[in-house]
Amino acid sequence: MEQLTTSLAPPRANPKPSVTNSSQQVAGSVAKRLGNELMSLMMSSSPGISAFPKSDGNLFEWAGTIEGPAETIYAGLTFRISISFPANYPYVAPAIKFDTPCFHPNVDINSGAICLDILQDKWSAVYSVQTILLSLQSLLGEPNNASPLNTDAAAVWDTPDIFRTQLMKHYRPVKDAA
Amino acid sequence: MATAALRSQVAAKWHEAFNRLNRAEPGISGLISFSQAWNIATEYLHPYDISDPMVAKKRDLASVKAAFEIVNRSRRLPVMLETFLDDICNQYYLIIRDITQYLAEYEQSADTTVMLRLVFRLVEWYRAWAPIDELGPTIRGAYTLTFQTQLFSVLPPAFVRGFKALCASTLVPVAQHTPQMWEAFEILGLTDRYEGIIASVGYERIEDYVRETCAGKWDAPCLEGLRSWMTEQIVPWMLPMYAKGAVNTEDARGMLQNVGSRFDFHMNKTLCDLRTSEIFDIIIDFPDSMGALQDLKECLQRVDQRASLVQSLRKANRKRLLHPGADTKLILSQYVATIKCLRIVDPPGVLLFKVADPIRRYLRERPDTIRSIVANLVGDDDSGDSLVDENEPIQPLQQLETENYNDPHWDPEPIDAGPDFRTNKPSDVISTLVSIYDSKDLFVKELQVLLAQRLLAITDDNFEKVEKERRNIEILKIRFGEAALQVCEVMLKDMSDSKRIDGHVQSQRASIVHPTIISRHFWPSLESSDIVMPGQFQALQLDYAKEFSTFKPDKKLRWLPHLGTVHLELQLEDRTIETDVPPLEAAFIELFSEKNIWTMDELIDGVGAVDRTAALKALITWIDLGVLKEDQENTFRLLEVTEEAAPAARTAPAAIEEPTVTAAQQQQADQMRLYWKFIEGMLTNLGSLPLDRIQTMLRFAPGYDQTVEQLAGFMEAARREGLVVGRDGMWKLNR
């Protein structure tokens, strides 16, 4: 912003807190892309998905939140995920894992690793954080049982009662502490 | 028992004294002659009552002199003087009697001639009691001193008042008896003793005169006139007092120098005080008060009253200007006048800086300040007098420059400049006004809003008006820079493009619709509306849109049906009405071509969604024109045949002038909504956060420029709405 102050302007009582000096310099174009994605994600009001950078200094590490879609077995549950963007994003997919233990055929219950085609070989630069989050949300309701990461989960998928019990056994509600 | 030694000592003393008095005359004849001389002398010296004619004695000066001679030779003169002075003290009641009598008379009549007579009377006393000059200056001096000391000790306070009045009475016109009076004062020692009072007479006279002649007269400088008045009136009066004994004018001038400059200072101070008390009105009258300002400038150089001038003006501004009752435009014009006036009084700008500060602070808090300034910049038609002097050259906004110490004309900051004073390069008024805000972006934004309003208000291809706007923008480009006004440029281009496109579309397929086609990204956000134009209007719009998309296949026309005007010709059974109305009115009346009676709700549904107040306003327009009639509450009937105008059942609700363009303030609210999205996002994903963390994280939001205090206020507002909860300085979403 161009400061326009002639000699007459009294100094402002509160100088604006400098919001620009706290960041490490991030690679310009990637940061710009991520900034735009954040903006569009914030402005889109897709229910049940959300993500935000974990700290103001690093635009490459995000925390995300996915709510289980209604009328699925995951309804009413909230899952925290972490998204880690590589330096050559968007040409390479971000690394995503569940922080909240998620009992799901395509999610590793211990590491939180996700088996989703668009996060691996089907990745394309046109995808964005928002599309990833939407895909993950729909993955919750419609798992790909053909290539399970969690075979136990895949095995009991067709018996919702047992699945739900297992799910709730592992699930821990999201805590507020970052 | 006296010893022999003591006895001989006393004898020696006595012998010596006897010899001195007897002056070696035979026997005691010397002693006798001395005692005779003593008697003559003391009787001569004895202070007598001059009002008693019997005592007025014939004096044989020769014998008196001889007597004094003898006394002197016997070296008894000091003793005699002592006796004489004691006598004066003893006899002073005579004088006191006179003084009391005269003062009583004066108190009654308040006539200064009584005082004058008193003074002359006192001189008479003084002269009558004075010893002859032959006794030498020592005795004379001792006498004068005693006489005056006594006099001063007995003069009551009433005398001082009378004395002052007497002095004042001699001032205008300079009275004939003045020289004698001054002489009398001098003899009695009054001049020295009451110098302060005499001077205060002069000061008061000056004050009165300055107030009489200069108060409220600001068009011409007064100082010159006052100076010559001083020379003509006050100086002659001062002459006998301060320049006594001057033999020629040179001499007198030298003597008057000191006191004269004191009087001159006082005159300056009085004028300065007067102007200081009037300064607010002087500024209002500017430029007709030029003279007063020149005076003030000159006075301030002589008198150190700058601080009080600042104080007085600040106080007046606070009381008379910076309150909710004052129009922003008025405050601005007074501010500009203040700038101009104080530049004259104090070119370095220290005074201005101090006075301007509260005004600028106040203006910054007013919501419509920017709008007023911008309206003035573009020369809004309704603003009578422009803030900007037309003669002022148009120049780019001036930026604050760091001090250039290599400048040979560099001056240090004035001595009374505050620590945050910034060297004031005389800049133009607009720069100063714009600098009220930290950024000119606000102005540019407001300018766009204003321009949008004005462009959209232009109807009927009134291209002259567009040209006028273009000229305005060209001028403003010089001030704000080309880049800042690029958006305005696009808006103007849209106007001419609209005309061109319309020309083309019309040539393909004539239509009565003449839209203004604007680029959404470059225009300020326009208030959107959900009106759907019914009937033939919709058909017209669709036709036009089709033709437009053939001409510009990559563009899509999105109608803003609520903007614009419609020229209508209504053909009713018994009459034809022609009128220009806003689109909503047109839409309603179009609906009436389907059936004659509509309820309010039906009408609102008929045009999509519209605010009830706006709908009512539109309907009342027709009722006023005698086209519709409200039969029952909220039911309207078309009057195919004129009815006797029943008195309007409803009066139009206070016309809500709906701004078609979202004002800058509204845009700020939109901005805050955007920030809220970000806050919501971060709180969702990161849990609870302290305020400063939120503040730093908000840098991800484009254009975030709020201070942490503003953010705190915002969060507090969100808490009140139940959106967030704050505990121990941590904020989290309320869910």
PDB file of N, CA and C in Angstrom, chain B residues 165-198:
ATOM      1  N   ALA B 165      -7.172  59.037  37.799  1.00  0.00           N
ATOM      2  CA  ALA B 165      -8.188  59.723  37.003  1.00  0.00           C
ATOM      3  C   ALA B 165      -7.638  61.035  36.466  1.00  0.00           C
ATOM      4  N   LEU B 166      -6.877  61.690  37.318  1.00  0.00           N
ATOM      5  CA  LEU B 166      -6.300  62.970  36.894  1.00  0.00           C
ATOM      6  C   LEU B 166      -5.369  62.768  35.708  1.00  0.00           C
ATOM      7  N   CYS B 167      -4.517  61.756  35.816  1.00  0.00           N
ATOM      8  CA  CYS B 167      -3.594  61.475  34.715  1.00  0.00           C
ATOM      9  C   CYS B 167      -4.370  61.161  33.446  1.00  0.00           C
ATOM     10  N   ALA B 168      -5.380  60.306  33.611  1.00  0.00           N
ATOM     11  CA  ALA B 168      -6.154  59.906  32.449  1.00  0.00           C
ATOM     12  C   ALA B 168      -6.832  61.105  31.819  1.00  0.00           C
ATOM     13  N   SER B 169      -7.278  62.044  32.664  1.00  0.00           N
ATOM     14  CA  SER B 169      -8.013  63.191  32.119  1.00  0.00           C
ATOM     15  C   SER B 169      -7.108  64.051  31.261  1.00  0.00           C
ATOM     16  N   THR B 170      -5.830  63.949  31.507  1.00  0.00           N
ATOM     17  CA  THR B 170      -4.941  64.801  30.723  1.00  0.00           C
ATOM     18  C   THR B 170      -4.611  64.185  29.389  1.00  0.00           C
ATOM     19  N   LEU B 171      -5.041  62.910  29.216  1.00  0.00           N
ATOM     20  CA  LEU B 171      -4.581  62.185  28.033  1.00  0.00           C
ATOM     21  C   LEU B 171      -5.288  62.629  26.769  1.00  0.00           C
ATOM     22  N   VAL B 172      -6.576  62.742  26.844  1.00  0.00           N
ATOM     23  CA  VAL B 172      -7.326  63.172  25.661  1.00  0.00           C
ATOM     24  C   VAL B 172      -8.278  64.283  26.045  1.00  0.00           C
ATOM     25  N   PRO B 173      -8.228  65.370  25.419  1.00  0.00           N
ATOM     26  CA  PRO B 173      -7.080  65.818  24.630  1.00  0.00           C
ATOM     27  C   PRO B 173      -5.983  66.292  25.577  1.00  0.00           C
ATOM     28  N   VAL B 174      -4.829  66.430  25.082  1.00  0.00           N
ATOM     29  CA  VAL B 174      -3.738  66.866  25.939  1.00  0.00           C
ATOM     30  C   VAL B 174      -4.106  68.253  26.482  1.00  0.00           C
ATOM     31  N   ALA B 175      -4.234  68.294  27.791  1.00  0.00           N
ATOM     32  CA  ALA B 175      -4.781  69.514  28.385  1.00  0.00           C
ATOM     33  C   ALA B 175      -3.738  70.628  28.438  1.00  0.00           C
ATOM     34  N   GLN B 176      -4.283  71.862  28.567  1.00  0.00           N
ATOM     35  CA  GLN B 176      -3.408  73.034  28.554  1.00  0.00           C
ATOM     36  C   GLN B 176      -2.488  73.081  29.761  1.00  0.00           C
ATOM     37  N   HIS B 177      -3.057  72.727  30.913  1.00  0.00           N
ATOM     38  CA  HIS B 177      -2.292  72.895  32.136  1.00  0.00           C
ATOM     39  C   HIS B 177      -1.301  71.766  32.361  1.00  0.00           C
ATOM     40  N   THR B 178      -1.212  70.849  31.403  1.00  0.00           N
ATOM     41  CA  THR B 178      -0.397  69.668  31.624  1.00  0.00           C
ATOM     42  C   THR B 178       1.035  69.970  32.086  1.00  0.00           C
ATOM     43  N   PRO B 179       1.755  70.856  31.410  1.00  0.00           N
ATOM     44  CA  PRO B 179       3.146  71.064  31.828  1.00  0.00           C
ATOM     45  C   PRO B 179       3.255  71.413  33.302  1.00  0.00           C
ATOM     46  N   GLN B 180       2.396  72.360  33.766  1.00  0.00           N
ATOM     47  CA  GLN B 180       2.453  72.722  35.188  1.00  0.00           C
ATOM     48  C   GLN B 180       2.162  71.513  36.060  1.00  0.00           C
ATOM     49  N   MET B 181       1.194  70.712  35.602  1.00  0.00           N
ATOM     50  CA  MET B 181       0.810  69.572  36.403  1.00  0.00           C
ATOM     51  C   MET B 181       1.994  68.612  36.559  1.00  0.00           C
ATOM     52  N   TRP B 182       2.626  68.333  35.437  1.00  0.00           N
ATOM     53  CA  TRP B 182       3.781  67.429  35.493  1.00  0.00           C
ATOM     54  C   TRP B 182       4.859  67.997  36.403  1.00  0.00           C
ATOM     55  N   GLU B 183       5.004  69.340  36.305  1.00  0.00           N
ATOM     56  CA  GLU B 183       6.014  69.981  37.134  1.00  0.00           C
ATOM     57  C   GLU B 183       5.676  69.775  38.610  1.00  0.00           C
ATOM     58  N   ALA B 184       4.403  69.964  38.908  1.00  0.00           N
ATOM     59  CA  ALA B 184       3.959  69.779  40.282  1.00  0.00           C
ATOM     60  C   ALA B 184       4.197  68.343  40.742  1.00  0.00           C
ATOM     61  N   PHE B 185       3.864  67.410  39.884  1.00  0.00           N
ATOM     62  CA  PHE B 185       4.113  66.002  40.217  1.00  0.00           C
ATOM     63  C   PHE B 185       5.572  65.788  40.534  1.00  0.00           C
ATOM     64  N   GLU B 186       6.377  66.407  39.689  1.00  0.00           N
ATOM     65  CA  GLU B 186       7.807  66.228  39.820  1.00  0.00           C
ATOM     66  C   GLU B 186       8.280  66.759  41.178  1.00  0.00           C
ATOM     67  N   ILE B 187       7.785  67.967  41.500  1.00  0.00           N
ATOM     68  CA  ILE B 187       8.200  68.585  42.755  1.00  0.00           C
ATOM     69  C   ILE B 187       7.810  67.716  43.937  1.00  0.00           C
ATOM     70  N   LEU B 188       6.616  67.176  43.870  1.00  0.00           N
ATOM     71  CA  LEU B 188       6.142  66.381  44.995  1.00  0.00           C
ATOM     72  C   LEU B 188       6.686  64.953  44.992  1.00  0.00           C
ATOM     73  N   GLY B 189       7.443  64.652  43.930  1.00  0.00           N
ATOM     74  CA  GLY B 189       7.986  63.294  43.861  1.00  0.00           C
ATOM     75  C   GLY B 189       6.954  62.266  43.462  1.00  0.00           C
ATOM     76  N   LEU B 190       5.800  62.719  42.944  1.00  0.00           N
ATOM     77  CA  LEU B 190       4.740  61.775  42.588  1.00  0.00           C
ATOM     78  C   LEU B 190       5.089  60.972  41.355  1.00  0.00           C
ATOM     79  N   THR B 191       5.842  61.639  40.453  1.00  0.00           N
ATOM     80  CA  THR B 191       6.155  60.958  39.202  1.00  0.00           C
ATOM     81  C   THR B 191       6.887  59.651  39.466  1.00  0.00           C
ATOM     82  N   ASP B 192       7.875  59.736  40.329  1.00  0.00           N
ATOM     83  CA  ASP B 192       8.654  58.533  40.577  1.00  0.00           C
ATOM     84  C   ASP B 192       7.857  57.505  41.355  1.00  0.00           C
ATOM     85  N   ARG B 193       7.158  58.032  42.367  1.00  0.00           N
ATOM     86  CA  ARG B 193       6.451  57.080  43.222  1.00  0.00           C
ATOM     87  C   ARG B 193       5.317  56.379  42.487  1.00  0.00           C
ATOM     88  N   TYR B 194       4.602  57.129  41.672  1.00  0.00           N
ATOM     89  CA  TYR B 194       3.431  56.543  41.015  1.00  0.00           C
ATOM     90  C   TYR B 194       3.677  56.256  39.553  1.00  0.00           C
ATOM     91  N   GLU B 195       4.907  55.932  39.221  1.00  0.00           N
ATOM     92  CA  GLU B 195       5.217  55.691  37.808  1.00  0.00           C
ATOM     93  C   GLU B 195       4.371  54.548  37.246  1.00  0.00           C
ATOM     94  N   GLY B 196       4.219  53.520  38.074  1.00  0.00           N
ATOM     95  CA  GLY B 196       3.419  52.377  37.639  1.00  0.00           C
ATOM     96  C   GLY B 196       2.004  52.774  37.284  1.00  0.00           C
ATOM     97  N   ILE B 197       1.461  53.641  38.124  1.00  0.00           N
ATOM     98  CA  ILE B 197       0.074  54.061  37.881  1.00  0.00           C
ATOM     99  C   ILE B 197      -0.023  54.902  36.620  1.00  0.00           C
ATOM    100  N   ILE B 198       0.950  55.798  36.483  1.00  0.00           N
ATOM    101  CA  ILE B 198       0.921  56.629  35.279  1.00  0.00           C
ATOM    102  C   ILE B 198       1.024  55.757  34.039  1.00  0.00           C
TER     103      ILE B 198
END
